[in-house]
mmCIF file of C-alpha atoms in Angstrom:
data_model
loop_
_atom_site.group_PDB
_atom_site.id
_atom_site.type_symbol
_atom_site.label_atom_id
_atom_site.label_comp_id
_atom_site.label_asym_id
_atom_site.label_seq_id
_atom_site.Cartn_x
_atom_site.Cartn_y
_atom_site.Cartn_z
ATOM 1 C CA UNK A 1 -82.092 -107.241 73.585
ATOM 2 C CA UNK A 2 -84.859 -109.890 74.037
ATOM 3 C CA UNK A 3 -82.997 -111.743 76.849
ATOM 4 C CA UNK A 4 -82.299 -114.596 74.182
ATOM 5 C CA UNK A 5 -78.782 -114.923 73.047
ATOM 6 C CA UNK A 6 -77.510 -117.302 70.274
ATOM 7 C CA UNK A 7 -73.966 -118.209 69.323
ATOM 8 C CA UNK A 8 -72.576 -118.198 66.798
ATOM 9 C CA UNK A 9 -74.178 -115.614 65.013
ATOM 10 C CA UNK A 10 -72.740 -117.025 61.570
ATOM 11 C CA UNK A 11 -71.417 -120.409 60.787
ATOM 12 C CA UNK A 12 -69.856 -121.884 57.346
ATOM 13 C CA UNK A 13 -69.472 -125.713 57.511
ATOM 14 C CA UNK A 14 -69.107 -128.520 55.137
ATOM 15 C CA UNK A 15 -71.085 -131.399 54.689
ATOM 16 C CA UNK A 16 -68.944 -133.883 56.787
ATOM 17 C CA UNK A 17 -68.456 -131.405 59.704
ATOM 18 C CA UNK A 18 -69.945 -131.401 63.092
ATOM 19 C CA UNK A 19 -70.795 -128.122 64.501
ATOM 20 C CA UNK A 20 -73.100 -126.853 67.478
ATOM 21 C CA UNK A 21 -75.659 -124.094 67.678
ATOM 22 C CA UNK A 22 -76.162 -122.427 71.127
ATOM 23 C CA UNK A 23 -79.029 -120.903 72.626
ATOM 24 C CA UNK A 24 -78.987 -119.383 76.170
ATOM 25 C CA UNK A 25 -82.214 -117.482 77.959
ATOM 26 C CA UNK A 26 -82.004 -115.276 80.560
ATOM 27 C CA UNK A 27 -85.540 -114.818 81.309
ATOM 28 C CA UNK A 28 -86.575 -117.477 83.633
ATOM 29 C CA UNK A 29 -88.452 -119.253 81.076
ATOM 30 C CA UNK A 30 -89.335 -122.893 80.714
ATOM 31 C CA UNK A 31 -89.987 -123.565 77.243
ATOM 32 C CA UNK A 32 -87.332 -123.272 74.256
ATOM 33 C CA UNK A 33 -87.885 -123.596 70.777
ATOM 34 C CA UNK A 34 -85.762 -124.149 67.745
ATOM 35 C CA UNK A 35 -87.083 -122.491 64.439
ATOM 36 C CA UNK A 36 -85.708 -122.916 60.846
ATOM 37 C CA UNK A 37 -86.081 -119.893 58.435
ATOM 38 C CA UNK A 38 -85.401 -120.617 54.890
ATOM 39 C CA UNK A 39 -85.392 -118.230 52.092
ATOM 40 C CA UNK A 40 -88.706 -117.432 50.712
ATOM 41 C CA UNK A 41 -90.319 -119.977 53.150
ATOM 42 C CA UNK A 42 -92.551 -119.493 56.323
ATOM 43 C CA UNK A 43 -90.737 -120.022 59.694
ATOM 44 C CA UNK A 44 -90.689 -123.683 60.518
ATOM 45 C CA UNK A 45 -90.859 -124.830 63.795
ATOM 46 C CA UNK A 46 -88.300 -127.883 64.514
ATOM 47 C CA UNK A 47 -88.488 -128.486 68.095
ATOM 48 C CA UNK A 48 -89.957 -127.645 71.524
ATOM 49 C CA UNK A 49 -88.716 -128.093 74.837
ATOM 50 C CA UNK A 50 -90.608 -127.918 78.101
ATOM 51 C CA UNK A 51 -88.735 -128.235 81.412
ATOM 52 C CA UNK A 52 -85.885 -129.798 79.722
ATOM 53 C CA UNK A 53 -87.965 -132.526 77.972
ATOM 54 C CA UNK A 54 -88.804 -132.516 74.384
ATOM 55 C CA UNK A 55 -92.515 -132.244 73.643
ATOM 56 C CA UNK A 56 -92.376 -131.909 69.717
ATOM 57 C CA UNK A 57 -90.358 -132.839 66.945
ATOM 58 C CA UNK A 58 -91.979 -131.808 63.654
ATOM 59 C CA UNK A 59 -90.456 -134.621 61.546
ATOM 60 C CA UNK A 60 -86.851 -133.243 61.594
ATOM 61 C CA UNK A 61 -84.383 -135.315 60.147
ATOM 62 C CA UNK A 62 -82.048 -136.855 62.342
ATOM 63 C CA UNK A 63 -79.082 -134.989 61.132
ATOM 64 C CA UNK A 64 -80.171 -132.389 63.534
ATOM 65 C CA UNK A 65 -80.088 -133.478 67.046
ATOM 66 C CA UNK A 66 -81.157 -131.142 69.860
ATOM 67 C CA UNK A 67 -80.046 -130.963 73.323
ATOM 68 C CA UNK A 68 -81.535 -129.215 76.212
ATOM 69 C CA UNK A 69 -79.449 -129.587 79.356
ATOM 70 C CA UNK A 70 -81.473 -126.987 81.733
ATOM 71 C CA UNK A 71 -84.208 -124.575 81.077
ATOM 72 C CA UNK A 72 -82.082 -122.001 80.182
ATOM 73 C CA UNK A 73 -79.621 -123.487 77.595
ATOM 74 C CA UNK A 74 -80.537 -125.320 74.264
ATOM 75 C CA UNK A 75 -78.225 -126.675 71.613
ATOM 76 C CA UNK A 76 -78.708 -127.684 68.033
ATOM 77 C CA UNK A 77 -75.927 -130.254 67.166
ATOM 78 C CA UNK A 78 -75.591 -130.335 63.324
ATOM 79 C CA UNK A 79 -74.017 -133.638 61.642
ATOM 80 C CA UNK A 80 -73.862 -134.598 57.885
ATOM 81 C CA UNK A 81 -76.011 -131.609 56.848
ATOM 82 C CA UNK A 82 -76.854 -130.878 53.245
ATOM 83 C CA UNK A 83 -76.757 -127.566 51.196
ATOM 84 C CA UNK A 84 -80.671 -127.141 51.450
ATOM 85 C CA UNK A 85 -80.318 -126.944 55.459
ATOM 86 C CA UNK A 86 -78.806 -123.444 54.845
ATOM 87 C CA UNK A 87 -80.856 -120.978 56.555
ATOM 88 C CA UNK A 88 -81.258 -118.779 59.571
ATOM 89 C CA UNK A 89 -81.793 -120.834 62.854
ATOM 90 C CA UNK A 90 -83.797 -119.204 65.698
ATOM 91 C CA UNK A 91 -84.163 -120.059 69.000
ATOM 92 C CA UNK A 92 -87.218 -118.922 71.390
ATOM 93 C CA UNK A 93 -88.451 -119.190 74.662
ATOM 94 C CA UNK A 94 -91.729 -118.593 76.623
ATOM 95 C CA UNK A 95 -92.623 -118.811 80.190
ATOM 96 C CA UNK A 96 -94.077 -122.419 79.377
ATOM 97 C CA UNK A 97 -95.612 -123.690 76.017
ATOM 98 C CA UNK A 98 -99.183 -122.484 77.049
ATOM 99 C CA UNK A 99 -97.849 -118.762 77.015
ATOM 100 C CA UNK A 100 -98.198 -117.738 73.604
ATOM 101 C CA UNK A 101 -95.647 -114.682 73.788
ATOM 102 C CA UNK A 102 -92.472 -116.201 72.511
ATOM 103 C CA UNK A 103 -88.910 -114.207 72.837
ATOM 104 C CA UNK A 104 -86.426 -114.839 69.783
ATOM 105 C CA UNK A 105 -82.788 -114.667 69.850
ATOM 106 C CA UNK A 106 -81.039 -112.887 66.878
ATOM 107 C CA UNK A 107 -80.445 -116.127 65.291
ATOM 108 C CA UNK A 108 -77.543 -118.146 63.434
ATOM 109 C CA UNK A 109 -76.883 -117.931 59.684
ATOM 110 C CA UNK A 110 -76.183 -121.237 58.575
ATOM 111 C CA UNK A 111 -74.275 -122.104 55.609
ATOM 112 C CA UNK A 112 -73.570 -125.680 54.294
ATOM 113 C CA UNK A 113 -71.090 -125.910 51.543
ATOM 114 C CA UNK B 1 -101.776 -124.962 65.164
ATOM 115 C CA UNK B 2 -102.768 -123.144 62.514
ATOM 116 C CA UNK B 3 -100.817 -120.699 60.012
ATOM 117 C CA UNK B 4 -102.004 -116.928 59.280
ATOM 118 C CA UNK B 5 -101.503 -115.762 55.847
ATOM 119 C CA UNK B 6 -100.372 -112.121 55.553
ATOM 120 C CA UNK B 7 -101.424 -109.807 52.674
ATOM 121 C CA UNK B 8 -100.002 -107.889 51.010
ATOM 122 C CA UNK B 9 -96.536 -109.733 50.468
ATOM 123 C CA UNK B 10 -94.966 -106.512 50.080
ATOM 124 C CA UNK B 11 -95.832 -102.847 50.888
ATOM 125 C CA UNK B 12 -93.672 -99.683 49.938
ATOM 126 C CA UNK B 13 -94.781 -96.459 51.513
ATOM 127 C CA UNK B 14 -93.049 -93.127 52.083
ATOM 128 C CA UNK B 15 -92.217 -92.010 55.492
ATOM 129 C CA UNK B 16 -94.952 -90.288 57.469
ATOM 130 C CA UNK B 17 -97.614 -92.565 55.883
ATOM 131 C CA UNK B 18 -99.562 -95.231 57.453
ATOM 132 C CA UNK B 19 -99.201 -98.665 56.771
ATOM 133 C CA UNK B 20 -101.759 -101.531 56.916
ATOM 134 C CA UNK B 21 -101.307 -105.051 56.469
ATOM 135 C CA UNK B 22 -103.676 -107.802 57.212
ATOM 136 C CA UNK B 23 -104.048 -111.444 58.336
ATOM 137 C CA UNK B 24 -106.388 -114.221 57.723
ATOM 138 C CA UNK B 25 -106.821 -117.723 59.350
ATOM 139 C CA UNK B 26 -109.069 -120.703 59.042
ATOM 140 C CA UNK B 27 -110.034 -122.023 62.410
ATOM 141 C CA UNK B 28 -111.277 -120.334 65.705
ATOM 142 C CA UNK B 29 -108.603 -118.809 67.638
ATOM 143 C CA UNK B 30 -107.823 -117.729 71.427
ATOM 144 C CA UNK B 31 -105.368 -114.921 70.496
ATOM 145 C CA UNK B 32 -103.524 -113.838 67.830
ATOM 146 C CA UNK B 33 -100.158 -112.292 67.859
ATOM 147 C CA UNK B 34 -98.188 -109.750 65.807
ATOM 148 C CA UNK B 35 -94.275 -110.087 65.242
ATOM 149 C CA UNK B 36 -92.014 -108.353 63.523
ATOM 150 C CA UNK B 37 -88.057 -109.338 61.838
ATOM 151 C CA UNK B 38 -85.689 -107.075 60.630
ATOM 152 C CA UNK B 39 -83.671 -108.642 57.937
ATOM 153 C CA UNK B 40 -81.457 -111.753 59.058
ATOM 154 C CA UNK B 41 -82.467 -111.280 62.722
ATOM 155 C CA UNK B 42 -85.128 -112.762 65.151
ATOM 156 C CA UNK B 43 -88.454 -111.876 65.436
ATOM 157 C CA UNK B 44 -89.908 -109.349 68.264
ATOM 158 C CA UNK B 45 -93.180 -109.717 69.612
ATOM 159 C CA UNK B 46 -95.187 -106.397 68.917
ATOM 160 C CA UNK B 47 -98.870 -107.221 70.284
ATOM 161 C CA UNK B 48 -101.231 -110.166 71.092
ATOM 162 C CA UNK B 49 -105.000 -109.630 70.788
ATOM 163 C CA UNK B 50 -107.338 -111.847 72.450
ATOM 164 C CA UNK B 51 -110.542 -113.432 71.041
ATOM 165 C CA UNK B 52 -112.577 -111.327 72.884
ATOM 166 C CA UNK B 53 -110.896 -108.092 72.110
ATOM 167 C CA UNK B 54 -111.600 -105.937 68.827
ATOM 168 C CA UNK B 55 -109.202 -103.531 69.045
ATOM 169 C CA UNK B 56 -105.511 -102.881 70.827
ATOM 170 C CA UNK B 57 -103.217 -100.029 70.705
ATOM 171 C CA UNK B 58 -99.624 -99.964 71.615
ATOM 172 C CA UNK B 59 -97.729 -96.859 70.722
ATOM 173 C CA UNK B 60 -98.150 -96.260 66.892
ATOM 174 C CA UNK B 61 -99.473 -99.922 66.496
ATOM 175 C CA UNK B 62 -103.151 -100.715 66.124
ATOM 176 C CA UNK B 63 -104.391 -103.827 65.912
ATOM 177 C CA UNK B 64 -107.789 -105.151 65.020
ATOM 178 C CA UNK B 65 -109.591 -108.461 65.204
ATOM 179 C CA UNK B 66 -112.545 -109.563 63.303
ATOM 180 C CA UNK B 67 -113.502 -113.078 64.572
ATOM 181 C CA UNK B 68 -116.375 -113.389 62.177
ATOM 182 C CA UNK B 69 -114.220 -112.646 59.149
ATOM 183 C CA UNK B 70 -111.322 -114.631 60.819
ATOM 184 C CA UNK B 71 -108.989 -111.668 60.271
ATOM 185 C CA UNK B 72 -106.776 -109.194 62.028
ATOM 186 C CA UNK B 73 -105.122 -105.882 60.623
ATOM 187 C CA UNK B 74 -101.910 -103.934 61.958
ATOM 188 C CA UNK B 75 -101.970 -100.475 61.506
ATOM 189 C CA UNK B 76 -98.656 -98.560 61.713
ATOM 190 C CA UNK B 77 -99.213 -94.868 61.945
ATOM 191 C CA UNK B 78 -96.694 -92.244 60.947
ATOM 192 C CA UNK B 79 -94.232 -94.874 59.920
ATOM 193 C CA UNK B 80 -90.444 -94.314 60.185
ATOM 194 C CA UNK B 81 -87.374 -95.631 57.995
ATOM 195 C CA UNK B 82 -86.672 -97.903 61.089
ATOM 196 C CA UNK B 83 -90.271 -99.385 60.662
ATOM 197 C CA UNK B 84 -88.672 -101.348 57.511
ATOM 198 C CA UNK B 85 -89.099 -104.948 58.487
ATOM 199 C CA UNK B 86 -91.019 -108.190 57.872
ATOM 200 C CA UNK B 87 -94.267 -108.342 59.959
ATOM 201 C CA UNK B 88 -95.786 -111.775 60.735
ATOM 202 C CA UNK B 89 -98.979 -112.865 62.330
ATOM 203 C CA UNK B 90 -99.300 -116.095 64.419
ATOM 204 C CA UNK B 91 -103.158 -117.003 65.183
ATOM 205 C CA UNK B 92 -103.256 -119.345 68.032
ATOM 206 C CA UNK B 93 -106.227 -121.651 68.938
ATOM 207 C CA UNK B 94 -107.443 -123.228 72.173
ATOM 208 C CA UNK B 95 -105.404 -125.630 73.725
ATOM 209 C CA UNK B 96 -102.457 -124.817 71.041
ATOM 210 C CA UNK B 97 -98.984 -123.441 72.093
ATOM 211 C CA UNK B 98 -97.077 -123.947 68.715
ATOM 212 C CA UNK B 99 -97.033 -120.812 66.652
ATOM 213 C CA UNK B 100 -97.141 -121.164 62.762
ATOM 214 C CA UNK B 101 -95.697 -118.147 60.749
ATOM 215 C CA UNK B 102 -96.960 -117.406 57.329
ATOM 216 C CA UNK B 103 -94.534 -115.668 54.892
ATOM 217 C CA UNK B 104 -95.265 -112.279 56.271
ATOM 218 C CA UNK B 105 -95.612 -108.884 54.828
ATOM 219 C CA UNK B 106 -92.472 -107.229 54.079
ATOM 220 C CA UNK B 107 -92.588 -103.265 54.662
ATOM 221 C CA UNK B 108 -90.558 -100.871 52.943
ATOM 222 C CA UNK B 109 -90.348 -97.335 54.286
ATOM 223 C CA UNK B 110 -88.744 -94.881 52.145
ATOM 224 C CA UNK B 111 -87.231 -91.785 53.721
#
């Protein structure tokens, strides 16, 4: 185990649904990240949070809404997604953004019907 | 941030053989990391090599870095079926904290 947990592990949702992905890290880290991994594409960084503040948003559509209530928890709220949003969503954390080593959770496999 | 490119895209070997995969990048770096991903799971950090290092070992892993050629290699010795996974390199430049991953090398170790 890496110390980063994600729930749910699998999620199937319709395009009109609203759902949330949750990530929790037990490592005392200050930076947290959301990545998207689609089939046959490189891992894409979506959001970066440092000390609960969003520091990066890599042109992610507004149907993805992140929330970081504290340094240990990170959410990704999903609303009116498209089938092409189906992917593995990975959360990661690091001591701080300048610390390159990142610890990843197991991911949430999302399927949008 | 910059993206590393792993080569080959896929590699299939027999258990007990060595596996070598390569990574190339474009601009100068502070360090380079290698990660492993088992199918449908999160990435696991394997090793970090700094720009002033040429070689680093961790168990059955050996990483080399050639900054003049902007390349790195990961060698897994005496491979096991459990080494079957995708391997990614992540080069990181000065002042950059974003990790950008390539498509990885998919390693299959046949028992």
